[in-house]
Structure formats: C-alpha cells, structure tokens
Amino acid sequence: MKHDDCIFCKIVAGEIPSAKVYEDEHVYAFLDISQVTTGHTLVIPKVHTTDIFETPAEIAGELFARVPKIANAIKQVYNPEGVNLLNNNGIFAGQSVYHLHIHIIPRYDDKDGFNAKWVTRDDQFYLGELQEMAKDINDAI
Ligand code: AMP
Ligand code: ZN
C-alpha cells in the first residue's frame, strides 16, 4: 500500500526521481542522496511499512534476501574494504524517513564518513543477569 505523504513511496512510484540501483517485484534500491560514503545505497520494500516493528516477516524476508547481491555489486564496482548494514527505527535511532530501509554503507577506511560509536559496558553485567534479560525477551516472542 502506498502512503501519499511518504517520500520513499513516491520514489518507488516514480513521482520523485532517484538513482535506481535495482528493482524487482518486491524491492527497490537506490543511491542515498547523502552518500555518506561512495556507493551508499538504500534498499526498501515496495510496500509501505513504517519501521521494523510493524513489518511482517514475509516483507522483511524479501527485503533482506536482496541485500547480499546488491552489496556484492557495490563491492565489485567500488572495491570497499567492507560494508556496514544499518537500519534505523525511531527518532533516537536516527530514523528520518518513516518507510523501512536498509542502508548499505561501503567502508573504505576508519575516517571515511561513517562512524558508529559503541560505549561498551561488558564489565557491568554478570552472565546471570544477561540470562534473565534474555529470558524476558524470549518470553515476549
Ligand atoms: P534514516 O535517517 O535512516 O531514516 O535515512 C534516511 C535516508 O534517506 C537519509 O540518509 C537521506 O539522505 C536519504 N534520503 C532522503 N531523501 C532522499 C531522496 N529523495 N533520495 C535519496 N535518498 C534520500
Ligand atoms: Zn512509504
């Protein structure tokens, strides 16, 4: 279903121009206008889904199934040292467009424009606490 006020739905519909990388029945991929690193690509489902929380498993499966071949094509063209896959959900996770998307961000070196900061806390949790937390999450599945 298309959302009339969604910029990515408009891109899928061809109402807004994009640099298309790939398209098939389920998925559309295009270059991110911000090009955090060269080849930075967004992979989106053609049907509108706001974020990972409201995405049915079938749509998530079709979406992620295309990521390896698109990542390999980017690797072939730009020869990066690696790629980061990123999917932001919610404002504090950095989501700015509310149509599910996976960023494929090629990595060239550690000063190439992408930087995810991890503050590790592995000295603050005992295994028993982690297992209790894991059980809570598992119970909710
Ligand atoms: P996020 O912040 O994870 O929601 O990512 C949204 C991304 O969409 C940003 O990296 C934007 O640069 C990108 N973006 C927004 N509008 C367009 C557009 N018209 N064409 C290509 N990329 C876009
Ligand atoms: Zn949409």
PDB file of C-alpha atoms and ligand atoms in Angstrom:
ATOM      1  CA  MET A   1       0.000   0.000   0.000  1.00  0.00           C
ATOM      2  CA  LYS A   2       1.291   3.452  -0.901  1.00  0.00           C
ATOM      3  CA  HIS A   3       1.324   6.276   1.628  1.00  0.00           C
ATOM      4  CA  ASP A   4       0.606   9.555  -0.139  1.00  0.00           C
ATOM      5  CA  ASP A   5       2.884  11.583   2.124  1.00  0.00           C
ATOM      6  CA  CYS A   6       5.812   9.122   2.058  1.00  0.00           C
ATOM      7  CA  ILE A   7       8.859  10.240   0.075  1.00  0.00           C
ATOM      8  CA  PHE A   8      10.090   6.661  -0.482  1.00  0.00           C
ATOM      9  CA  CYS A   9       6.670   5.521  -1.752  1.00  0.00           C
ATOM     10  CA  LYS A  10       6.901   8.426  -4.209  1.00  0.00           C
ATOM     11  CA  ILE A  11      10.335   7.242  -5.303  1.00  0.00           C
ATOM     12  CA  VAL A  12       9.004   3.702  -5.869  1.00  0.00           C
ATOM     13  CA  ALA A  13       6.105   5.162  -7.878  1.00  0.00           C
ATOM     14  CA  GLY A  14       8.483   7.279  -9.974  1.00  0.00           C
ATOM     15  CA  GLU A  15       6.918  10.512  -8.740  1.00  0.00           C
ATOM     16  CA  ILE A  16      10.267  11.648  -7.291  1.00  0.00           C
ATOM     17  CA  PRO A  17      13.465  10.937  -9.245  1.00  0.00           C
ATOM     18  CA  SER A  18      16.089   8.615  -7.830  1.00  0.00           C
ATOM     19  CA  ALA A  19      19.343   6.970  -8.851  1.00  0.00           C
ATOM     20  CA  LYS A  20      17.967   3.430  -9.129  1.00  0.00           C
ATOM     21  CA  VAL A  21      20.376   0.611  -8.401  1.00  0.00           C
ATOM     22  CA  TYR A  22      17.958  -2.334  -8.512  1.00  0.00           C
ATOM     23  CA  GLU A  23      14.256  -3.104  -8.774  1.00  0.00           C
ATOM     24  CA  ASP A  24      12.085  -6.193  -8.801  1.00  0.00           C
ATOM     25  CA  GLU A  25       8.590  -7.176  -7.730  1.00  0.00           C
ATOM     26  CA  HIS A  26       9.206  -6.675  -4.003  1.00  0.00           C
ATOM     27  CA  VAL A  27      12.196  -4.396  -3.583  1.00  0.00           C
ATOM     28  CA  TYR A  28      13.616  -1.081  -4.808  1.00  0.00           C
ATOM     29  CA  ALA A  29      17.199   0.056  -4.208  1.00  0.00           C
ATOM     30  CA  PHE A  30      18.655   3.489  -4.923  1.00  0.00           C
ATOM     31  CA  LEU A  31      21.622   5.647  -4.022  1.00  0.00           C
ATOM     32  CA  ASP A  32      21.214   7.625  -0.819  1.00  0.00           C
ATOM     33  CA  ILE A  33      21.318  11.293  -1.689  1.00  0.00           C
ATOM     34  CA  SER A  34      23.660  11.937   1.257  1.00  0.00           C
ATOM     35  CA  GLN A  35      26.382   9.459   0.026  1.00  0.00           C
ATOM     36  CA  VAL A  36      27.910   9.123   3.487  1.00  0.00           C
ATOM     37  CA  THR A  37      30.478   7.015   1.648  1.00  0.00           C
ATOM     38  CA  THR A  38      30.647   6.448  -2.104  1.00  0.00           C
ATOM     39  CA  GLY A  39      28.084   3.857  -3.145  1.00  0.00           C
ATOM     40  CA  HIS A  40      25.861   4.368  -0.067  1.00  0.00           C
ATOM     41  CA  THR A  41      22.627   2.622  -1.075  1.00  0.00           C
ATOM     42  CA  LEU A  42      19.151   2.284   0.403  1.00  0.00           C
ATOM     43  CA  VAL A  43      17.181  -0.934  -0.016  1.00  0.00           C
ATOM     44  CA  ILE A  44      13.449  -0.642   0.626  1.00  0.00           C
ATOM     45  CA  PRO A  45      10.329  -2.787   0.316  1.00  0.00           C
ATOM     46  CA  LYS A  46       7.945  -1.575  -2.378  1.00  0.00           C
ATOM     47  CA  VAL A  47       5.015  -1.780   0.011  1.00  0.00           C
ATOM     48  CA  HIS A  48       4.884   0.896   2.667  1.00  0.00           C
ATOM     49  CA  THR A  49       5.906  -0.222   6.132  1.00  0.00           C
ATOM     50  CA  THR A  50       6.970   2.374   8.660  1.00  0.00           C
ATOM     51  CA  ASP A  51       9.686   0.572  10.563  1.00  0.00           C
ATOM     52  CA  ILE A  52      10.914  -2.836  11.707  1.00  0.00           C
ATOM     53  CA  PHE A  53       8.255  -3.022  14.432  1.00  0.00           C
ATOM     54  CA  GLU A  54       5.335  -3.056  12.027  1.00  0.00           C
ATOM     55  CA  THR A  55       6.974  -5.103   9.275  1.00  0.00           C
ATOM     56  CA  PRO A  56       5.553  -8.565   8.541  1.00  0.00           C
ATOM     57  CA  ALA A  57       8.128 -11.379   8.376  1.00  0.00           C
ATOM     58  CA  GLU A  58       7.463 -12.002   4.669  1.00  0.00           C
ATOM     59  CA  ILE A  59       8.297  -8.398   3.743  1.00  0.00           C
ATOM     60  CA  ALA A  60      11.399  -8.429   5.934  1.00  0.00           C
ATOM     61  CA  GLY A  61      12.474 -11.694   4.321  1.00  0.00           C
ATOM     62  CA  GLU A  62      12.004 -10.448   0.751  1.00  0.00           C
ATOM     63  CA  LEU A  63      13.874  -7.243   1.642  1.00  0.00           C
ATOM     64  CA  PHE A  64      16.899  -8.821   3.269  1.00  0.00           C
ATOM     65  CA  ALA A  65      17.096 -11.548   0.633  1.00  0.00           C
ATOM     66  CA  ARG A  66      18.189  -8.885  -1.902  1.00  0.00           C
ATOM     67  CA  VAL A  67      20.854  -7.287   0.285  1.00  0.00           C
ATOM     68  CA  PRO A  68      23.726  -9.743  -0.414  1.00  0.00           C
ATOM     69  CA  LYS A  69      23.572  -9.395  -4.187  1.00  0.00           C
ATOM     70  CA  ILE A  70      23.306  -5.592  -4.021  1.00  0.00           C
ATOM     71  CA  ALA A  71      26.186  -5.456  -1.509  1.00  0.00           C
ATOM     72  CA  ASN A  72      28.256  -7.680  -3.782  1.00  0.00           C
ATOM     73  CA  ALA A  73      27.554  -5.431  -6.769  1.00  0.00           C
ATOM     74  CA  ILE A  74      28.673  -2.375  -4.779  1.00  0.00           C
ATOM     75  CA  LYS A  75      31.781  -4.290  -3.712  1.00  0.00           C
ATOM     76  CA  GLN A  76      32.527  -5.186  -7.325  1.00  0.00           C
ATOM     77  CA  VAL A  77      32.200  -1.578  -8.516  1.00  0.00           C
ATOM     78  CA  TYR A  78      33.863   0.364  -5.678  1.00  0.00           C
ATOM     79  CA  ASN A  79      36.099  -2.258  -4.070  1.00  0.00           C
ATOM     80  CA  PRO A  80      35.481  -1.165  -0.444  1.00  0.00           C
ATOM     81  CA  GLU A  81      37.216  -2.888   2.450  1.00  0.00           C
ATOM     82  CA  GLY A  82      33.794  -3.824   3.851  1.00  0.00           C
ATOM     83  CA  VAL A  83      30.209  -2.625   4.301  1.00  0.00           C
ATOM     84  CA  ASN A  84      28.035  -1.677   7.245  1.00  0.00           C
ATOM     85  CA  LEU A  85      24.339  -2.542   7.106  1.00  0.00           C
ATOM     86  CA  LEU A  86      22.228  -0.093   9.072  1.00  0.00           C
ATOM     87  CA  ASN A  87      18.506   0.107   9.767  1.00  0.00           C
ATOM     88  CA  ASN A  88      17.293   3.000  11.925  1.00  0.00           C
ATOM     89  CA  ASN A  89      13.962   2.722  13.748  1.00  0.00           C
ATOM     90  CA  GLY A  90      12.596   5.650  15.721  1.00  0.00           C
ATOM     91  CA  ILE A  91      13.817   9.167  16.287  1.00  0.00           C
ATOM     92  CA  PHE A  92      16.585   8.374  18.779  1.00  0.00           C
ATOM     93  CA  ALA A  93      17.859   5.649  16.479  1.00  0.00           C
ATOM     94  CA  GLY A  94      18.288   8.286  13.794  1.00  0.00           C
ATOM     95  CA  GLN A  95      15.307   7.452  11.603  1.00  0.00           C
ATOM     96  CA  SER A  96      14.355  10.426   9.435  1.00  0.00           C
ATOM     97  CA  VAL A  97      12.282   8.736   6.740  1.00  0.00           C
ATOM     98  CA  TYR A  98       9.439   6.599   8.046  1.00  0.00           C
ATOM     99  CA  HIS A  99       9.451   3.925   5.343  1.00  0.00           C
ATOM    100  CA  LEU A 100      11.577   0.919   6.307  1.00  0.00           C
ATOM    101  CA  HIS A 101      15.008   0.970   4.686  1.00  0.00           C
ATOM    102  CA  ILE A 102      18.355  -0.754   4.985  1.00  0.00           C
ATOM    103  CA  HIS A 103      21.440   1.375   4.438  1.00  0.00           C
ATOM    104  CA  ILE A 104      24.322  -0.370   2.696  1.00  0.00           C
ATOM    105  CA  ILE A 105      27.347   1.765   3.573  1.00  0.00           C
ATOM    106  CA  PRO A 106      30.601   0.776   1.879  1.00  0.00           C
ATOM    107  CA  ARG A 107      33.647   1.193   4.133  1.00  0.00           C
ATOM    108  CA  TYR A 108      36.960   2.397   2.778  1.00  0.00           C
ATOM    109  CA  ASP A 109      38.856   3.256   5.954  1.00  0.00           C
ATOM    110  CA  ASP A 110      38.178   4.401   9.534  1.00  0.00           C
ATOM    111  CA  LYS A 111      37.859   8.080   8.517  1.00  0.00           C
ATOM    112  CA  ASP A 112      35.570   7.611   5.532  1.00  0.00           C
ATOM    113  CA  GLY A 113      32.463   9.462   6.746  1.00  0.00           C
ATOM    114  CA  PHE A 114      30.656   6.760   8.725  1.00  0.00           C
ATOM    115  CA  ASN A 115      31.182   6.467  12.453  1.00  0.00           C
ATOM    116  CA  ALA A 116      29.076   4.428  14.864  1.00  0.00           C
ATOM    117  CA  LYS A 117      30.193   4.967  18.443  1.00  0.00           C
ATOM    118  CA  TRP A 118      29.851   1.980  20.785  1.00  0.00           C
ATOM    119  CA  VAL A 119      30.144   2.577  24.502  1.00  0.00           C
ATOM    120  CA  THR A 120      30.753  -0.893  25.856  1.00  0.00           C
ATOM    121  CA  ARG A 121      29.505  -1.961  29.296  1.00  0.00           C
ATOM    122  CA  ASP A 122      30.647  -5.551  29.382  1.00  0.00           C
ATOM    123  CA  ASP A 123      32.094  -5.104  32.885  1.00  0.00           C
ATOM    124  CA  GLN A 124      28.671  -4.142  34.302  1.00  0.00           C
ATOM    125  CA  PHE A 125      26.599  -7.268  33.628  1.00  0.00           C
ATOM    126  CA  TYR A 126      27.082 -10.763  35.012  1.00  0.00           C
ATOM    127  CA  LEU A 127      26.119 -13.706  32.855  1.00  0.00           C
ATOM    128  CA  GLY A 128      23.221 -14.492  35.197  1.00  0.00           C
ATOM    129  CA  GLU A 129      21.752 -11.013  34.666  1.00  0.00           C
ATOM    130  CA  LEU A 130      22.165 -11.336  30.913  1.00  0.00           C
ATOM    131  CA  GLN A 131      20.395 -14.705  31.033  1.00  0.00           C
ATOM    132  CA  GLU A 132      17.471 -13.195  32.986  1.00  0.00           C
ATOM    133  CA  MET A 133      17.222 -10.360  30.457  1.00  0.00           C
ATOM    134  CA  ALA A 134      17.383 -12.862  27.606  1.00  0.00           C
ATOM    135  CA  LYS A 135      14.570 -14.890  29.181  1.00  0.00           C
ATOM    136  CA  ASP A 136      12.354 -11.770  29.440  1.00  0.00           C
ATOM    137  CA  ILE A 137      12.870 -11.062  25.760  1.00  0.00           C
ATOM    138  CA  ASN A 138      12.371 -14.677  24.791  1.00  0.00           C
ATOM    139  CA  ASP A 139       9.134 -14.810  26.797  1.00  0.00           C
ATOM    140  CA  ALA A 140       7.865 -11.832  24.771  1.00  0.00           C
ATOM    141  CA  ILE A 141       8.499 -13.509  21.415  1.00  0.00           C
TER     142      ILE A 141
HETATM  143  P1  AMP B   1      17.318   7.419   8.006  1.00  0.00           P
HETATM  144  O1  AMP B   1      17.931   8.623   8.676  1.00  0.00           O
HETATM  145  O2  AMP B   1      17.886   6.100   8.461  1.00  0.00           O
HETATM  146  O3  AMP B   1      15.799   7.463   8.097  1.00  0.00           O
HETATM  147  O4  AMP B   1      17.737   7.504   6.489  1.00  0.00           O
HETATM  148  C1  AMP B   1      17.028   8.202   5.541  1.00  0.00           C
HETATM  149  C2  AMP B   1      17.975   8.449   4.404  1.00  0.00           C
HETATM  150  O5  AMP B   1      17.218   8.825   3.271  1.00  0.00           O
HETATM  151  C3  AMP B   1      18.998   9.567   4.650  1.00  0.00           C
HETATM  152  O6  AMP B   1      20.313   9.020   4.622  1.00  0.00           O
HETATM  153  C4  AMP B   1      18.750  10.541   3.498  1.00  0.00           C
HETATM  154  O7  AMP B   1      19.941  11.063   2.952  1.00  0.00           O
HETATM  155  C5  AMP B   1      18.023   9.665   2.500  1.00  0.00           C
HETATM  156  N1  AMP B   1      17.124  10.378   1.590  1.00  0.00           N
HETATM  157  C6  AMP B   1      16.132  11.243   1.922  1.00  0.00           C
HETATM  158  N2  AMP B   1      15.512  11.669   0.823  1.00  0.00           N
HETATM  159  C7  AMP B   1      16.115  11.055  -0.233  1.00  0.00           C
HETATM  160  C8  AMP B   1      15.917  11.085  -1.646  1.00  0.00           C
HETATM  161  N3  AMP B   1      14.972  11.846  -2.221  1.00  0.00           N
HETATM  162  N4  AMP B   1      16.731  10.340  -2.421  1.00  0.00           N
HETATM  163  C9  AMP B   1      17.696   9.585  -1.863  1.00  0.00           C
HETATM  164  N5  AMP B   1      17.917   9.499  -0.546  1.00  0.00           N
HETATM  165  C10 AMP B   1      17.142  10.225   0.261  1.00  0.00           C
HETATM  166 ZN    ZN B   2       6.317   4.624   2.049  1.00  0.00          ZN
END
